[in-house]
XYZ file of C-alpha atoms in Angstrom:
379
model
C 22.020 38.574 1.912
C 24.023 35.405 1.455
C 23.475 33.060 -1.428
C 23.314 29.291 -1.361
C 26.540 27.730 -2.630
C 26.525 26.513 -6.190
C 26.597 22.731 -5.993
C 26.932 20.151 -8.703
C 23.687 18.827 -10.104
C 21.749 16.874 -7.481
C 19.478 13.933 -8.292
C 16.449 14.087 -5.964
C 14.892 10.847 -4.770
C 11.661 11.440 -6.664
C 9.541 8.772 -4.988
C 10.436 9.867 -1.479
C 9.947 13.547 -2.390
C 6.405 12.680 -3.497
C 5.616 10.583 -0.432
C 7.181 13.004 2.034
C 5.113 15.880 0.705
C 1.745 14.122 0.471
C 1.462 10.886 2.481
C 0.008 12.606 5.565
C -2.148 15.048 3.610
C -4.335 12.733 1.535
C -7.482 10.856 2.445
C -6.445 7.582 0.778
C -2.768 6.689 0.875
C -1.996 3.571 -1.171
C 1.576 4.666 -1.848
C 3.353 2.934 1.034
C 4.859 -0.514 0.662
C 4.530 -2.183 4.065
C 1.669 -3.839 5.891
C -0.666 -1.880 8.135
C 1.410 -0.344 10.956
C 1.141 -2.140 14.284
C -0.192 -0.200 17.304
C 2.308 -0.180 20.160
C -0.144 -1.933 22.493
C -0.209 -4.923 20.117
C 3.564 -5.224 20.325
C 3.687 -4.947 24.126
C 1.078 -7.565 25.000
C 3.246 -9.011 27.789
C 3.103 -6.744 30.894
C 6.744 -7.563 31.649
C 7.892 -6.137 28.315
C 5.937 -2.955 28.987
C 7.624 -2.518 32.368
C 11.001 -3.273 30.790
C 10.411 -0.514 28.254
C 9.393 1.992 30.946
C 12.590 1.212 32.867
C 14.829 1.873 29.853
C 17.225 4.803 30.441
C 16.981 7.313 27.589
C 20.698 7.115 26.837
C 22.611 6.364 23.666
C 22.557 2.664 22.870
C 25.662 0.824 21.768
C 25.935 2.593 18.434
C 26.064 -0.511 16.252
C 22.941 -1.820 17.984
C 22.022 -3.390 21.307
C 23.748 -6.785 21.693
C 20.407 -8.554 22.245
C 19.020 -7.075 19.027
C 22.105 -7.967 16.988
C 21.935 -11.520 18.321
C 18.324 -11.837 17.188
C 19.081 -10.404 13.748
C 22.080 -12.722 13.338
C 19.842 -15.697 14.125
C 17.866 -14.940 10.941
C 20.926 -15.543 8.724
C 22.559 -18.993 8.698
C 26.144 -18.777 9.888
C 25.981 -15.077 10.830
C 27.275 -13.772 14.162
C 26.426 -10.565 16.063
C 29.747 -8.943 15.101
C 28.586 -9.138 11.467
C 25.446 -7.085 12.206
C 25.106 -3.295 12.137
C 21.778 -1.774 13.208
C 20.846 1.266 11.111
C 18.127 3.884 10.763
C 15.976 1.885 8.402
C 17.083 -0.239 5.484
C 17.671 2.983 3.529
C 20.626 3.989 5.725
C 21.950 0.438 5.499
C 21.904 0.582 1.697
C 23.294 4.126 1.520
C 26.280 3.506 3.778
C 26.998 0.120 2.212
C 27.090 1.752 -1.230
C 29.507 4.439 -0.068
C 31.730 1.902 1.686
C 32.096 -0.312 -1.375
C 32.384 2.273 -4.158
C 34.192 5.452 -5.152
C 33.557 8.127 -7.800
C 34.134 6.690 -11.258
C 33.213 3.138 -10.248
C 30.395 1.248 -11.945
C 27.377 -0.274 -10.232
C 24.710 -2.491 -11.782
C 21.147 -2.293 -10.466
C 18.048 -4.417 -10.944
C 15.112 -2.623 -12.588
C 12.291 -1.959 -11.796
C 13.468 -1.165 -8.317
C 13.305 1.227 -5.412
C 15.542 3.891 -6.915
C 17.453 4.953 -3.804
C 20.748 3.423 -4.905
C 20.324 4.704 -8.464
C 20.084 8.299 -7.246
C 22.668 7.931 -4.482
C 25.181 6.453 -6.915
C 24.631 9.201 -9.473
C 25.050 11.856 -6.791
C 28.351 10.247 -5.788
C 29.758 10.322 -9.328
C 29.311 6.590 -9.850
C 28.346 5.175 -13.242
C 25.049 3.267 -13.170
C 24.005 0.410 -15.431
C 20.897 -1.724 -15.045
C 19.303 -4.996 -16.042
C 15.537 -5.284 -16.415
C 13.293 -7.951 -14.992
C 10.992 -9.387 -17.649
C 7.282 -8.744 -17.157
C 6.468 -11.427 -19.732
C 8.261 -13.951 -17.500
C 6.304 -12.925 -14.411
C 8.950 -10.302 -13.602
C 11.579 -13.011 -13.662
C 15.261 -12.549 -14.375
C 16.436 -12.060 -17.959
C 19.847 -13.796 -17.924
C 20.992 -12.112 -21.140
C 20.178 -8.653 -19.778
C 22.095 -9.420 -16.588
C 25.111 -10.742 -18.482
C 25.323 -7.689 -20.723
C 24.922 -5.233 -17.827
C 27.777 -6.586 -15.703
C 31.182 -5.599 -17.098
C 34.792 -5.893 -15.924
C 34.388 -2.366 -14.490
C 31.498 -3.371 -12.236
C 32.268 -2.903 -8.546
C 28.832 -3.657 -7.138
C 25.684 -5.505 -8.239
C 22.560 -4.501 -6.279
C 19.257 -6.378 -6.172
C 16.069 -6.396 -4.120
C 14.551 -9.748 -3.192
C 11.587 -9.930 -2.854
C 11.506 -7.204 -5.433
C 10.081 -3.749 -4.902
C 7.794 -2.916 -6.740
C 6.854 -6.200 -8.451
C 6.848 -8.592 -5.490
C 8.822 -11.176 -7.483
C 10.852 -13.650 -5.422
C 13.982 -14.829 -7.196
C 14.221 -18.561 -7.723
C 17.301 -20.469 -6.572
C 18.419 -20.620 -10.204
C 17.998 -16.853 -10.620
C 19.937 -16.216 -7.412
C 22.723 -18.466 -8.645
C 22.886 -16.567 -11.948
C 23.201 -13.244 -10.123
C 25.943 -14.603 -7.867
C 27.772 -15.982 -10.909
C 27.567 -12.633 -12.705
C 29.066 -10.811 -9.713
C 31.706 -13.482 -9.181
C 32.747 -13.371 -12.840
C 34.102 -9.834 -12.354
C 34.859 -9.935 -8.617
C 32.049 -7.505 -7.737
C 30.300 -7.191 -4.410
C 26.621 -8.143 -4.233
C 24.275 -5.924 -2.204
C 20.936 -7.640 -1.550
C 18.100 -5.530 -0.145
C 15.925 -8.175 1.523
C 13.623 -5.905 3.510
C 10.471 -7.602 2.121
C 11.485 -11.039 3.436
C 8.704 -12.292 5.688
C 5.927 -10.779 3.571
C 5.457 -13.843 1.356
C 1.971 -14.353 -0.068
C 2.318 -17.657 -1.885
C 4.331 -19.728 0.590
C 4.976 -20.033 4.317
C 8.762 -20.097 4.123
C 10.618 -16.803 4.464
C 12.499 -15.848 1.290
C 16.041 -17.282 1.391
C 18.839 -14.759 1.793
C 21.813 -14.221 -0.489
C 23.885 -14.332 2.699
C 26.172 -17.368 2.631
C 25.901 -17.925 -1.130
C 28.980 -15.853 -2.019
C 31.902 -14.465 -0.043
C 31.297 -10.872 -1.187
C 27.664 -10.461 -0.110
C 26.072 -7.738 1.987
C 22.431 -8.311 2.949
C 20.197 -5.563 4.308
C 16.827 -5.781 5.989
C 14.500 -4.069 8.409
C 11.218 -4.011 10.283
C 9.207 -1.658 8.093
C 7.611 -3.939 5.488
C 6.698 -7.421 6.743
C 6.485 -6.516 10.429
C 4.385 -3.351 10.272
C 6.908 -1.336 12.302
C 8.129 1.444 9.976
C 8.002 4.050 12.737
C 10.796 2.331 14.657
C 13.177 3.159 11.776
C 15.158 -0.022 12.392
C 17.149 -1.621 9.613
C 20.355 -3.588 9.495
C 23.391 -4.672 7.542
C 24.747 -8.220 7.520
C 28.327 -8.202 6.231
C 31.698 -9.831 6.814
C 32.863 -8.616 10.233
C 35.602 -6.255 9.053
C 33.341 -4.727 6.426
C 30.507 -4.336 8.930
C 32.900 -2.247 11.020
C 33.786 -0.096 7.993
C 30.113 0.616 7.347
C 29.652 1.348 11.058
C 32.433 3.953 10.827
C 30.491 5.786 8.127
C 27.437 5.842 10.351
C 29.502 7.994 12.752
C 29.153 10.757 10.149
C 25.416 10.354 9.575
C 23.171 9.378 12.492
C 25.693 7.843 14.949
C 23.077 5.366 16.157
C 19.451 4.409 16.178
C 17.375 5.303 19.233
C 17.512 3.275 22.424
C 13.719 2.875 22.438
C 13.687 1.600 18.859
C 16.478 -0.867 19.675
C 14.565 -2.129 22.693
C 11.268 -2.460 20.822
C 12.974 -4.118 17.854
C 14.519 -6.736 20.132
C 11.035 -7.467 21.467
C 9.648 -7.704 17.916
C 12.335 -10.198 16.888
C 11.867 -12.521 19.842
C 10.824 -15.822 18.227
C 7.178 -15.891 19.332
C 6.533 -12.204 18.638
C 8.259 -12.343 15.255
C 6.063 -15.273 14.191
C 2.955 -13.408 15.352
C 3.855 -10.233 13.455
C 4.672 -12.081 10.235
C 1.375 -13.991 10.397
C -0.496 -10.724 10.978
C 1.174 -9.075 7.996
C 0.441 -12.001 5.712
C -3.255 -11.866 6.601
C -3.400 -8.235 5.513
C -1.449 -9.039 2.351
C -3.652 -11.938 1.260
C -6.967 -10.271 2.045
C -5.935 -7.067 0.311
C -4.565 -8.797 -2.759
C -7.797 -10.759 -3.165
C -9.592 -7.401 -3.418
C -7.037 -5.988 -5.829
C -7.100 -9.093 -8.033
C -10.896 -8.882 -8.357
C -10.624 -5.155 -9.083
C -8.126 -5.621 -11.907
C -10.151 -8.525 -13.321
C -13.296 -6.358 -13.397
C -11.421 -3.709 -15.359
C -9.197 -6.037 -17.356
C -9.455 -4.083 -20.597
C -7.421 -1.325 -18.908
C -5.727 -2.873 -15.857
C -3.543 -5.966 -15.539
C -1.304 -7.272 -12.779
C 1.218 -10.070 -12.427
C 0.339 -11.563 -9.030
C 3.177 -10.740 -6.624
C 4.916 -13.535 -4.756
C 5.445 -11.308 -1.726
C 4.865 -7.861 -0.325
C 1.932 -5.610 0.450
C 2.314 -4.095 -3.019
C 1.194 -4.858 -6.552
C 2.635 -3.339 -9.730
C -0.427 -2.707 -11.878
C -0.086 -2.013 -15.599
C -2.613 0.362 -17.167
C -3.505 0.927 -20.824
C -3.821 4.700 -21.086
C -1.885 7.245 -23.192
C -0.702 8.970 -20.026
C 2.626 8.677 -18.226
C 2.455 7.427 -14.662
C 3.657 10.634 -13.022
C 0.853 12.585 -14.693
C -1.725 9.922 -13.828
C -0.622 9.983 -10.190
C -0.779 13.779 -10.177
C -4.370 13.625 -11.369
C -5.293 10.934 -8.832
C -3.892 13.156 -6.120
C -5.653 16.307 -7.315
C -8.982 14.824 -8.426
C -9.461 11.710 -6.276
C -7.492 12.550 -3.109
C -5.574 9.273 -3.516
C -1.795 8.920 -3.367
C -0.168 6.055 -5.266
C 3.381 5.499 -6.484
C 4.053 6.072 -10.204
C 5.854 3.361 -12.111
C 8.344 5.737 -13.686
C 9.702 6.376 -10.174
C 10.834 2.728 -10.297
C 12.230 2.911 -13.816
C 9.147 1.347 -15.441
C 6.420 3.644 -16.775
C 2.729 2.819 -17.466
C 2.464 1.105 -14.085
C 1.187 2.076 -10.647
C 2.473 0.589 -7.397
C -0.493 0.073 -5.097
C -0.475 -0.939 -1.430
C -3.003 -3.638 -0.589
C -1.669 -4.526 2.883
C -4.111 -2.260 4.718
C -7.622 -2.744 6.171
C -9.900 -4.156 3.485
C -12.500 -1.377 3.522
C -9.796 1.272 3.160
C -8.169 -0.582 0.259
C -11.496 -1.058 -1.525
C -12.453 2.596 -1.161
C -9.085 3.663 -2.520
C -9.349 1.295 -5.483
C -12.854 2.522 -6.262
C -11.636 6.113 -6.304
C -8.733 5.198 -8.575
C -11.087 3.525 -11.041
C -13.519 6.425 -11.004
C -10.776 8.580 -12.492
C -9.167 5.963 -14.740
C -12.561 4.875 -16.043
C -13.362 8.449 -17.002
C -10.180 8.566 -19.092
C -10.918 5.464 -21.165
């Protein structure tokens, strides 16, 4: 019998390993980070769009994305044009291929923490040195300028941030954005901004401003999975200077080649101005109603649970006061309460749980009650 080849040490993506194995096997799943998924019938409320979809040939699309879709994405970014847009399989592919376009083994990248740890693991697997700067929980998960300044060095090739932040929901202020741009500019680094939670704002009507246009070495990524409730389309995108967008596109030839024609077509419908506004409003209703429940829940159990109210997102990063690491606590919630949540140490910040509150209220409340039944028994 053959043996598997001996490879160098591989860093698994721990959060996605957990979710992939359990998200469809539990009774209460509060581990996801987007709003309640939209049924297809609620997207195709216009009979003409339904007929248009049925008439779509099941061929390859233009591999960087349908022109109509790229035009609608470009319209979300001041000064962007369709030739600066690459449509990808989710924001994850956008981030992965952007990282590998801008860096090489031995380079240094600087990442915001806590964060979705995709780029941390992908960089390590590519032989790239990783440094980080921590957001400050005592400042409402705001930027610590000293931590940022010390993390970025003359070796830094890329600075990567998420805004709004996953898992904390913090939206960077204009001053914080300017400090991040200045840190990257000081050493000539590229800035990769994962902005997939834009549109999920809880505390204001305006969509979170993009880093696009604030610096000449910016790549912004986004997608339809979080604010729009369309994760099953697997549509993300890159916004980059035109030549660089083409370089990232060339790497996609080695991975997925393209997104699906049906997803492109449905995404273009979702980003038509009226439909986009409707989907964002729907998502924000779920977010606000669910966070009201979660805020009352943490207040009722304030001797153990605390939360900094998130500015955006269907997620809250809840701190707990127990002598138990978050991976073990999540393991027990899974085994004893049939609830899946995301452990804080999978975001680089232990003694926290990331909880999804952007789901139907009764489902959220039942999940929270089950979580407390276990946590309360441990206090």
